Coordinates of C-alpha atoms and ligand atoms in Angstrom, one line a residue:
X24 CA 74.2 248.5 358.5
X25 CA 76.9 251.2 358.1
X26 CA 75.7 254.3 356.2
X27 CA 77.4 254.8 352.8
X28 CA 79.3 258.0 352.5
X29 CA 77.5 259.9 349.8
X30 CA 80.6 262.0 349.0
X31 CA 82.3 258.9 347.8
X32 CA 81.6 257.0 344.6
X33 CA 80.4 260.0 342.6
X34 CA 82.5 258.9 339.6
X35 CA 80.6 255.6 339.3
X36 CA 76.9 256.5 339.5
X37 CA 75.6 256.0 336.0
X38 CA 75.7 252.9 333.8
X39 CA 78.4 251.3 336.0
X40 CA 75.8 249.6 338.2
X41 CA 73.5 248.7 335.3
X42 CA 76.3 247.0 333.4
X43 CA 77.6 245.3 336.5
X44 CA 74.1 243.9 337.2
X45 CA 73.8 242.7 333.6
X46 CA 77.1 240.8 333.7
X47 CA 76.3 239.3 337.1
X48 CA 72.9 238.2 335.9
X49 CA 74.5 236.6 332.9
X50 CA 76.7 234.2 335.0
X51 CA 79.7 236.0 333.4
X52 CA 78.3 235.4 330.0
X53 CA 79.4 231.7 329.9
X54 CA 79.4 230.7 326.3
X55 CA 79.6 234.3 325.0
X56 CA 82.6 235.5 326.9
X57 CA 84.2 239.0 326.5
X58 CA 80.8 240.6 326.0
X59 CA 81.5 243.8 328.1
X60 CA 85.2 243.9 327.2
X61 CA 84.3 243.9 323.5
X62 CA 81.9 246.7 323.9
X63 CA 84.4 248.6 325.9
X64 CA 87.1 248.0 323.3
X65 CA 84.9 249.1 320.5
X66 CA 83.9 252.4 322.2
X67 CA 87.5 253.1 323.3
X68 CA 88.9 252.5 319.8
X69 CA 86.1 254.7 318.3
X70 CA 86.9 257.6 320.6
X71 CA 90.5 257.5 319.5
X72 CA 89.9 256.8 315.8
X73 CA 91.9 253.7 316.1
X74 CA 91.3 250.3 314.4
X75 CA 92.0 248.1 317.4
X76 CA 91.6 248.4 321.1
X77 CA 92.7 245.6 323.5
X78 CA 91.5 245.5 327.1
X79 CA 93.9 244.4 329.8
X80 CA 94.0 243.9 333.5
X81 CA 96.4 246.9 334.2
X82 CA 98.4 249.7 332.6
X83 CA 101.6 247.7 333.4
X84 CA 100.4 244.6 331.6
X85 CA 99.6 246.8 328.6
X86 CA 103.1 248.1 328.4
X87 CA 104.5 244.6 328.6
X88 CA 102.1 243.4 325.9
X89 CA 103.2 246.3 323.7
X90 CA 106.9 245.7 324.1
X91 CA 106.4 242.0 323.5
X92 CA 104.6 242.8 320.2
X93 CA 107.6 244.9 319.2
X94 CA 109.8 241.9 319.6
X95 CA 111.7 243.3 322.6
X96 CA 113.6 240.5 324.2
X97 CA 116.7 239.3 326.0
X98 CA 119.6 241.8 325.7
X99 CA 117.6 244.5 323.9
X100 CA 117.5 248.1 325.2
X101 CA 114.4 250.2 325.6
X102 CA 114.7 254.0 326.1
X103 CA 112.4 255.3 328.8
X104 CA 112.2 258.6 330.6
X105 CA 114.0 258.6 334.0
X106 CA 111.1 260.6 335.5
X107 CA 108.2 258.2 335.5
X108 CA 106.7 255.4 337.5
X109 CA 108.8 252.2 338.2
X110 CA 106.4 250.2 336.2
X111 CA 107.8 251.6 332.9
X112 CA 111.1 250.0 333.9
X113 CA 109.6 246.8 335.2
X114 CA 108.0 245.9 331.9
X115 CA 111.4 246.3 330.1
X116 CA 112.9 243.9 332.8
X117 CA 109.9 241.5 332.3
X118 CA 111.0 241.3 328.6
X119 CA 114.5 240.4 329.6
X120 CA 115.7 243.7 328.2
X121 CA 117.4 246.7 329.8
X122 CA 115.8 250.1 330.4
X123 CA 118.1 253.0 329.3
X124 CA 117.1 256.2 330.9
X125 CA 116.6 259.4 328.9
X126 CA 116.6 262.7 330.7
X127 CA 113.6 265.1 330.6
X128 CA 113.0 268.7 329.7
X129 CA 113.3 271.0 332.7
X130 CA 110.2 273.0 331.8
X131 CA 107.7 270.4 330.4
X132 CA 109.1 267.5 332.6
X133 CA 108.7 265.2 329.6
X134 CA 111.3 263.0 327.8
X135 CA 113.9 265.1 326.0
X136 CA 114.2 264.1 322.3
X137 CA 117.8 265.3 322.3
X138 CA 118.7 263.0 325.1
X139 CA 116.9 260.1 323.4
X140 CA 119.3 260.5 320.5
X141 CA 122.3 260.3 322.8
X142 CA 121.1 257.1 324.4
X143 CA 120.5 255.1 321.2
X144 CA 122.9 252.1 320.6
X145 CA 122.8 249.2 318.2
X146 CA 120.8 247.3 320.9
X147 CA 118.0 249.8 321.1
X148 CA 114.6 248.4 320.0
X149 CA 112.0 250.8 321.2
X150 CA 111.3 254.2 322.8
X151 CA 108.7 254.4 325.5
X152 CA 107.4 257.9 325.8
X153 CA 105.3 258.9 328.9
X154 CA 102.8 261.7 328.6
X155 CA 103.4 262.6 332.2
X156 CA 100.7 264.3 334.3
X157 CA 98.4 264.5 331.2
X158 CA 100.7 266.5 328.8
X159 CA 101.9 265.1 325.5
X160 CA 105.6 264.7 324.6
X161 CA 107.0 266.2 321.5
X162 CA 105.9 263.4 319.2
X163 CA 107.1 264.9 315.9
X164 CA 110.7 264.9 317.1
X165 CA 110.4 261.5 318.7
X166 CA 108.8 259.9 315.6
X167 CA 111.6 261.4 313.4
X168 CA 114.3 259.8 315.6
X169 CA 112.4 256.5 315.6
X170 CA 112.1 256.4 311.8
X171 CA 115.8 257.2 311.4
X172 CA 116.9 254.4 313.7
X173 CA 114.0 252.0 312.8
X174 CA 112.7 251.9 316.4
X175 CA 109.2 251.2 317.6
X176 CA 107.4 253.9 319.7
X177 CA 105.1 253.2 322.6
X178 CA 103.0 256.0 324.1
X179 CA 102.3 255.5 327.8
X180 CA 99.1 257.4 328.3
X181 CA 98.3 256.0 331.7
X182 CA 98.0 259.6 332.9
X183 CA 96.9 261.1 329.7
X184 CA 93.3 260.8 328.3
X185 CA 92.2 262.9 325.3
X186 CA 95.1 265.4 325.4
X187 CA 96.1 267.0 322.1
X188 CA 99.3 268.2 320.6
X189 CA 99.7 271.3 318.4
X190 CA 98.6 269.4 315.4
X191 CA 95.3 268.4 317.1
X192 CA 96.4 264.7 317.4
X193 CA 95.0 262.7 320.3
X194 CA 97.4 261.3 322.8
X195 CA 98.2 257.7 322.2
X196 CA 97.4 257.7 318.4
X197 CA 100.8 258.8 317.0
X198 CA 103.3 256.1 317.9
X199 CA 102.9 252.4 317.0
X200 CA 100.9 251.7 320.1
X201 CA 99.1 253.7 322.8
X202 CA 98.7 252.3 326.3
X203 CA 96.3 253.5 329.1
X204 CA 95.8 252.6 332.8
X205 CA 92.4 252.4 334.4
X206 CA 93.7 252.2 337.9
X207 CA 91.7 254.0 340.5
X208 CA 93.4 257.4 340.4
X209 CA 93.1 257.8 336.6
X210 CA 90.8 259.9 334.6
X211 CA 88.5 256.9 334.1
X212 CA 88.8 253.8 336.2
X213 CA 87.7 250.2 336.6
X214 CA 89.6 249.9 339.9
X215 CA 92.4 248.1 338.1
X216 CA 92.6 247.8 334.3
X217 CA 94.3 248.9 331.1
X218 CA 93.7 249.2 327.4
X219 CA 95.9 249.4 324.3
X220 CA 95.2 250.9 320.9
X221 CA 96.9 250.6 317.5
X222 CA 96.1 250.7 313.8
X223 CA 98.5 247.9 313.1
X224 CA 96.7 244.5 312.8
X225 CA 99.8 242.4 313.5
X226 CA 100.7 244.3 316.6
X227 CA 97.1 244.1 317.8
X228 CA 97.1 240.3 317.2
X229 CA 100.4 239.9 319.1
X230 CA 99.4 242.1 322.0
X231 CA 96.1 240.3 322.4
X232 CA 97.6 236.9 322.1
X233 CA 100.4 237.5 324.6
X234 CA 97.9 238.8 327.2
X235 CA 95.4 236.1 326.4
X236 CA 97.4 233.1 327.3
X237 CA 98.3 232.4 323.6
X238 CA 94.9 230.8 322.9
X239 CA 94.8 229.5 319.4
X240 CA 91.6 231.2 318.3
X241 CA 92.5 234.7 319.5
X242 CA 92.5 237.3 316.7
X243 CA 93.5 241.0 316.4
X244 CA 89.8 241.9 316.9
X245 CA 88.6 239.4 319.4
X246 CA 89.8 237.7 322.6
X247 CA 86.9 235.2 322.4
X248 CA 88.1 231.7 323.0
X249 CA 84.7 229.8 323.3
X250 CA 83.6 230.3 319.7
X251 CA 82.5 226.9 318.5
X252 CA 81.7 224.3 321.1
X253 CA 81.7 221.4 318.6
X254 CA 85.2 222.3 317.5
X255 CA 86.4 223.2 321.0
X256 CA 85.0 220.2 322.9
X257 CA 87.1 217.7 321.2
X258 CA 90.1 215.8 322.6
X259 CA 92.1 216.8 319.6
X260 CA 91.6 220.5 319.9
X261 CA 94.9 222.3 320.6
X262 CA 94.3 225.3 322.7
X263 CA 97.5 227.2 322.9
X264 CA 99.7 227.8 319.9
X265 CA 101.8 230.4 321.7
X266 CA 103.1 231.3 325.2
X267 CA 101.4 234.1 327.0
X268 CA 100.2 235.7 330.2
X269 CA 96.7 236.0 331.6
X270 CA 96.4 239.8 331.3
X271 CA 92.7 239.7 330.3
X272 CA 90.4 242.3 331.8
X273 CA 87.7 240.7 333.9
X274 CA 84.1 241.2 332.7
X275 CA 83.3 243.0 335.9
X276 CA 86.0 245.6 335.3
X277 CA 85.0 245.8 331.6
X278 CA 81.4 246.6 332.7
X279 CA 82.7 249.6 334.7
X280 CA 85.3 250.6 332.0
X281 CA 82.5 250.7 329.4
X282 CA 80.4 253.0 331.5
X283 CA 83.4 255.2 332.3
X284 CA 84.4 255.4 328.7
X285 CA 80.9 256.6 327.8
X286 CA 81.7 259.6 330.1
X287 CA 85.3 260.0 329.2
X288 CA 85.0 263.6 327.9
X289 CA 83.1 264.6 331.0
X290 CA 85.9 263.4 333.3
X291 CA 88.6 264.9 331.2
X292 CA 86.8 268.2 331.1
X293 CA 86.5 268.2 334.9
X294 CA 90.3 267.7 335.4
X295 CA 91.1 270.3 332.8
X296 CA 89.0 272.8 334.6
X297 CA 90.8 272.1 337.9
X298 CA 94.2 272.3 336.3
X299 CA 93.4 275.6 334.7
X300 CA 92.2 277.0 338.0
X301 CA 95.5 276.1 339.7
X302 CA 97.4 277.9 336.9
X303 CA 95.1 280.9 337.2
X304 CA 95.7 281.3 341.0
X305 CA 99.5 281.0 340.5
X306 CA 99.5 283.5 337.7
X307 CA 97.4 286.0 339.7
X308 CA 99.6 285.6 342.8
X309 CA 102.7 286.9 340.8
X310 CA 104.7 284.7 343.1
X311 CA 107.3 282.3 341.6
X312 CA 107.2 279.8 344.5
X313 CA 105.5 277.4 342.2
X314 CA 106.4 277.1 338.5
X315 CA 103.7 275.1 336.6
X316 CA 104.6 272.4 334.1
X317 CA 105.0 274.3 330.9
X318 CA 102.4 273.6 328.3
X319 CA 103.8 274.2 324.8
X320 CA 101.9 276.5 322.4
X321 CA 98.6 274.9 321.1
X322 CA 98.9 271.8 323.2
X323 CA 95.9 270.7 325.3
X324 CA 96.8 269.3 328.7
X325 CA 94.4 266.7 330.2
X326 CA 95.6 267.4 333.8
X327 CA 95.6 263.9 335.4
X328 CA 97.3 266.0 338.1
X329 CA 98.4 269.6 338.3
X330 CA 102.2 269.5 338.5
X331 CA 104.5 272.3 339.4
X332 CA 108.1 272.9 340.4
X333 CA 108.5 274.0 343.9
X334 CA 110.8 276.9 344.1
X335 CA 110.8 277.7 347.8
X336 CA 114.3 276.6 348.7
X337 CA 115.8 280.0 347.7
X338 CA 113.6 281.7 350.3
X339 CA 114.2 279.1 352.9
X340 CA 110.8 277.3 352.6
X341 CA 110.9 273.5 352.7
X342 CA 108.8 271.3 350.4
X343 CA 107.3 269.6 353.4
X344 CA 106.5 272.9 355.2
X345 CA 104.7 274.2 352.1
X346 CA 102.7 271.0 351.9
X347 CA 101.8 271.1 355.6
X348 CA 100.6 274.7 355.3
X349 CA 98.5 273.8 352.2
X350 CA 96.9 271.0 354.3
X351 CA 96.3 273.3 357.2
X352 CA 94.5 275.7 354.8
X353 CA 92.1 272.9 353.7
X354 CA 94.1 271.5 350.8
X355 CA 93.5 267.8 350.2
X356 CA 97.2 266.9 349.6
X357 CA 100.3 267.5 347.6
X358 CA 101.9 264.4 346.1
X359 CA 105.6 264.0 345.5
X360 CA 107.1 262.6 342.3
X361 CA 108.3 259.0 342.5
X362 CA 112.0 258.4 342.6
X363 CA 113.5 258.5 339.1
X364 CA 113.4 254.9 337.8
X365 CA 117.2 254.7 337.8
X366 CA 117.2 255.5 341.5
X367 CA 114.6 253.0 342.6
X368 CA 116.5 250.5 344.7
X369 CA 115.7 247.4 342.5
X370 CA 117.0 249.2 339.3
X371 CA 119.8 250.9 341.1
X372 CA 121.1 247.6 342.6
X373 CA 120.8 245.7 339.3
X374 CA 122.8 248.4 337.5
X375 CA 125.4 248.6 340.3
X376 CA 126.0 244.8 340.2
X377 CA 126.1 245.0 336.4
X378 CA 123.5 242.3 336.3
X379 CA 120.0 242.3 335.0
X380 CA 117.2 239.9 334.4
X381 CA 118.8 237.0 336.3
X382 CA 122.3 236.5 335.1
X383 CA 122.3 238.9 332.1
X384 CA 125.3 241.2 332.2
X385 CA 124.7 244.8 331.4
X386 CA 127.0 247.5 330.4
X387 CA 127.6 250.3 332.9
X388 CA 128.6 252.8 330.3
X389 CA 125.9 255.3 331.0
X390 CA 127.3 256.0 334.5
X391 CA 125.1 257.5 337.2
X392 CA 124.8 261.2 336.3
X393 CA 123.0 260.5 333.0
X394 CA 119.7 262.2 333.9
X395 CA 120.6 265.2 335.9
X396 CA 117.6 267.2 335.0
X397 CA 115.2 264.4 336.1
X398 CA 117.0 263.8 339.3
X399 CA 116.9 267.5 340.2
X400 CA 113.2 267.9 339.2
X401 CA 112.1 264.8 341.1
X402 CA 113.0 266.4 344.4
X403 CA 111.1 269.5 343.8
X404 CA 107.9 268.5 341.9
X405 CA 104.5 269.0 343.6
X406 CA 101.4 267.3 342.3
X407 CA 98.0 268.7 343.2
X408 CA 94.8 266.7 342.8
X409 CA 92.4 267.5 340.0
X410 CA 89.7 264.9 340.6
X411 CA 87.3 267.1 342.6
X412 CA 83.7 266.2 342.5
X413 CA 82.3 269.7 342.0
X414 CA 83.1 273.4 341.8
X415 CA 82.9 273.8 345.6
X416 CA 85.5 271.2 346.1
X417 CA 87.8 272.8 343.5
X418 CA 87.3 276.2 345.1
X419 CA 88.4 274.7 348.4
X420 CA 91.7 273.6 346.8
X421 CA 92.3 276.8 345.0
X422 CA 91.7 278.9 348.1
X423 CA 94.0 276.7 350.1
X424 CA 96.7 277.2 347.5
X425 CA 96.1 281.0 347.4
X426 CA 96.4 281.2 351.2
X427 CA 99.6 279.1 351.2
X428 CA 101.3 281.2 348.5
X429 CA 100.3 284.4 350.3
X430 CA 101.6 283.1 353.6
X431 CA 105.1 282.6 352.1
X432 CA 105.0 285.9 350.1
Ligands
PLP14 C1 102.8 256.7 333.7 C2 102.3 255.4 334.2 N1 102.6 254.3 333.5 C3 102.2 253.1 333.9 C4 101.3 252.9 335.0 C5 100.9 251.5 335.4 O1 99.5 251.4 335.4 P1 98.8 250.3 336.4 O2 98.9 250.9 337.8 O3 97.4 250.3 335.8 O4 99.5 249.0 336.3 C6 100.9 254.0 335.7 C7 100.0 253.9 336.9 O5 100.2 254.3 338.0 C8 101.4 255.3 335.3 O6 101.1 256.4 336.0

């Protein structure tokens, strides 16, 4: 039998296996379904001081569930940052609505409230903010705008667990809904998975119902469908009183998600430690070849990744050369930013044709230069990994960066 690489899997070595065994032994809890997901939801809600948490099969599904609960539909517009993953745009399209791209701040890389204001029309229904790389957006300004125009606010925290703003508020708890991804690269993971939180019972009900196939007996608190066999096993029982998707988290994923949530603070602390060490080595180098994502005063970054603006062009150093050098010095990789959503081919082509969601016509009034800051940043961002197993692994990355900076000094 092939030997298991002991360096791998360190994130999943505690209750993950115990809970997985439990759920496998239970034949997937037939008759008492959602056992692990309920436990996971209860713990996740508690750690965020929220009344409701709803587990889901991905951090894309969660965004779709949230927009649906806001009533986003055909012809509506949702403002999203241009600098984010395509999934933020996909879910708007999945609602039959149109993503309208707001530019980002050149220093924090986060959605710019001033540009949000400029992009609001009478079709705008919601603002999706993305706490990119683990840093929270300026929620005070965003909530103020949302209140003024009666818009819903969705906080995409896929990359942001237990970050704080300058008022000590936890990421994901300020807008109407918070949304997280538990995909494998995230602070905590169940391979694939997602979770939503809210304090609003109606939104919780709508999100759970939409992701739970519209089963009649779903409530804001519970996705259980097999509640009362005598009532259920009856030819007259009507199962679905609404349309929906099957976005439910599997019990296997929920078993892992529960164990991971138990150690959430541990994983976040580890990434914060890595992020802070990257900053330290850059500050000590006195070089400006990398300019770290700016953390506003009294904000606490959760460092899903350490992101910096590459500033080597002026001295003739290419992005790809810097990356190669970093790898040569033992670095484990530098990731580039995704295309801005408006420049991903599917969104670009839809906009160019003036068509969206099938035959829906869209206005082209925003033109193409509407997010110049995001477009420029995208080409120059470097993302460094922060998910090292231990201090030796972190040291290796920091040393590689130190040597790379010195090489180009
Ligand atoms: C900012 C952001 N939003 C949404 C998603 C989508 O999450 P998932 O991959 O779980 O569908 C991701 C994941 O990569 C993300 O980084």
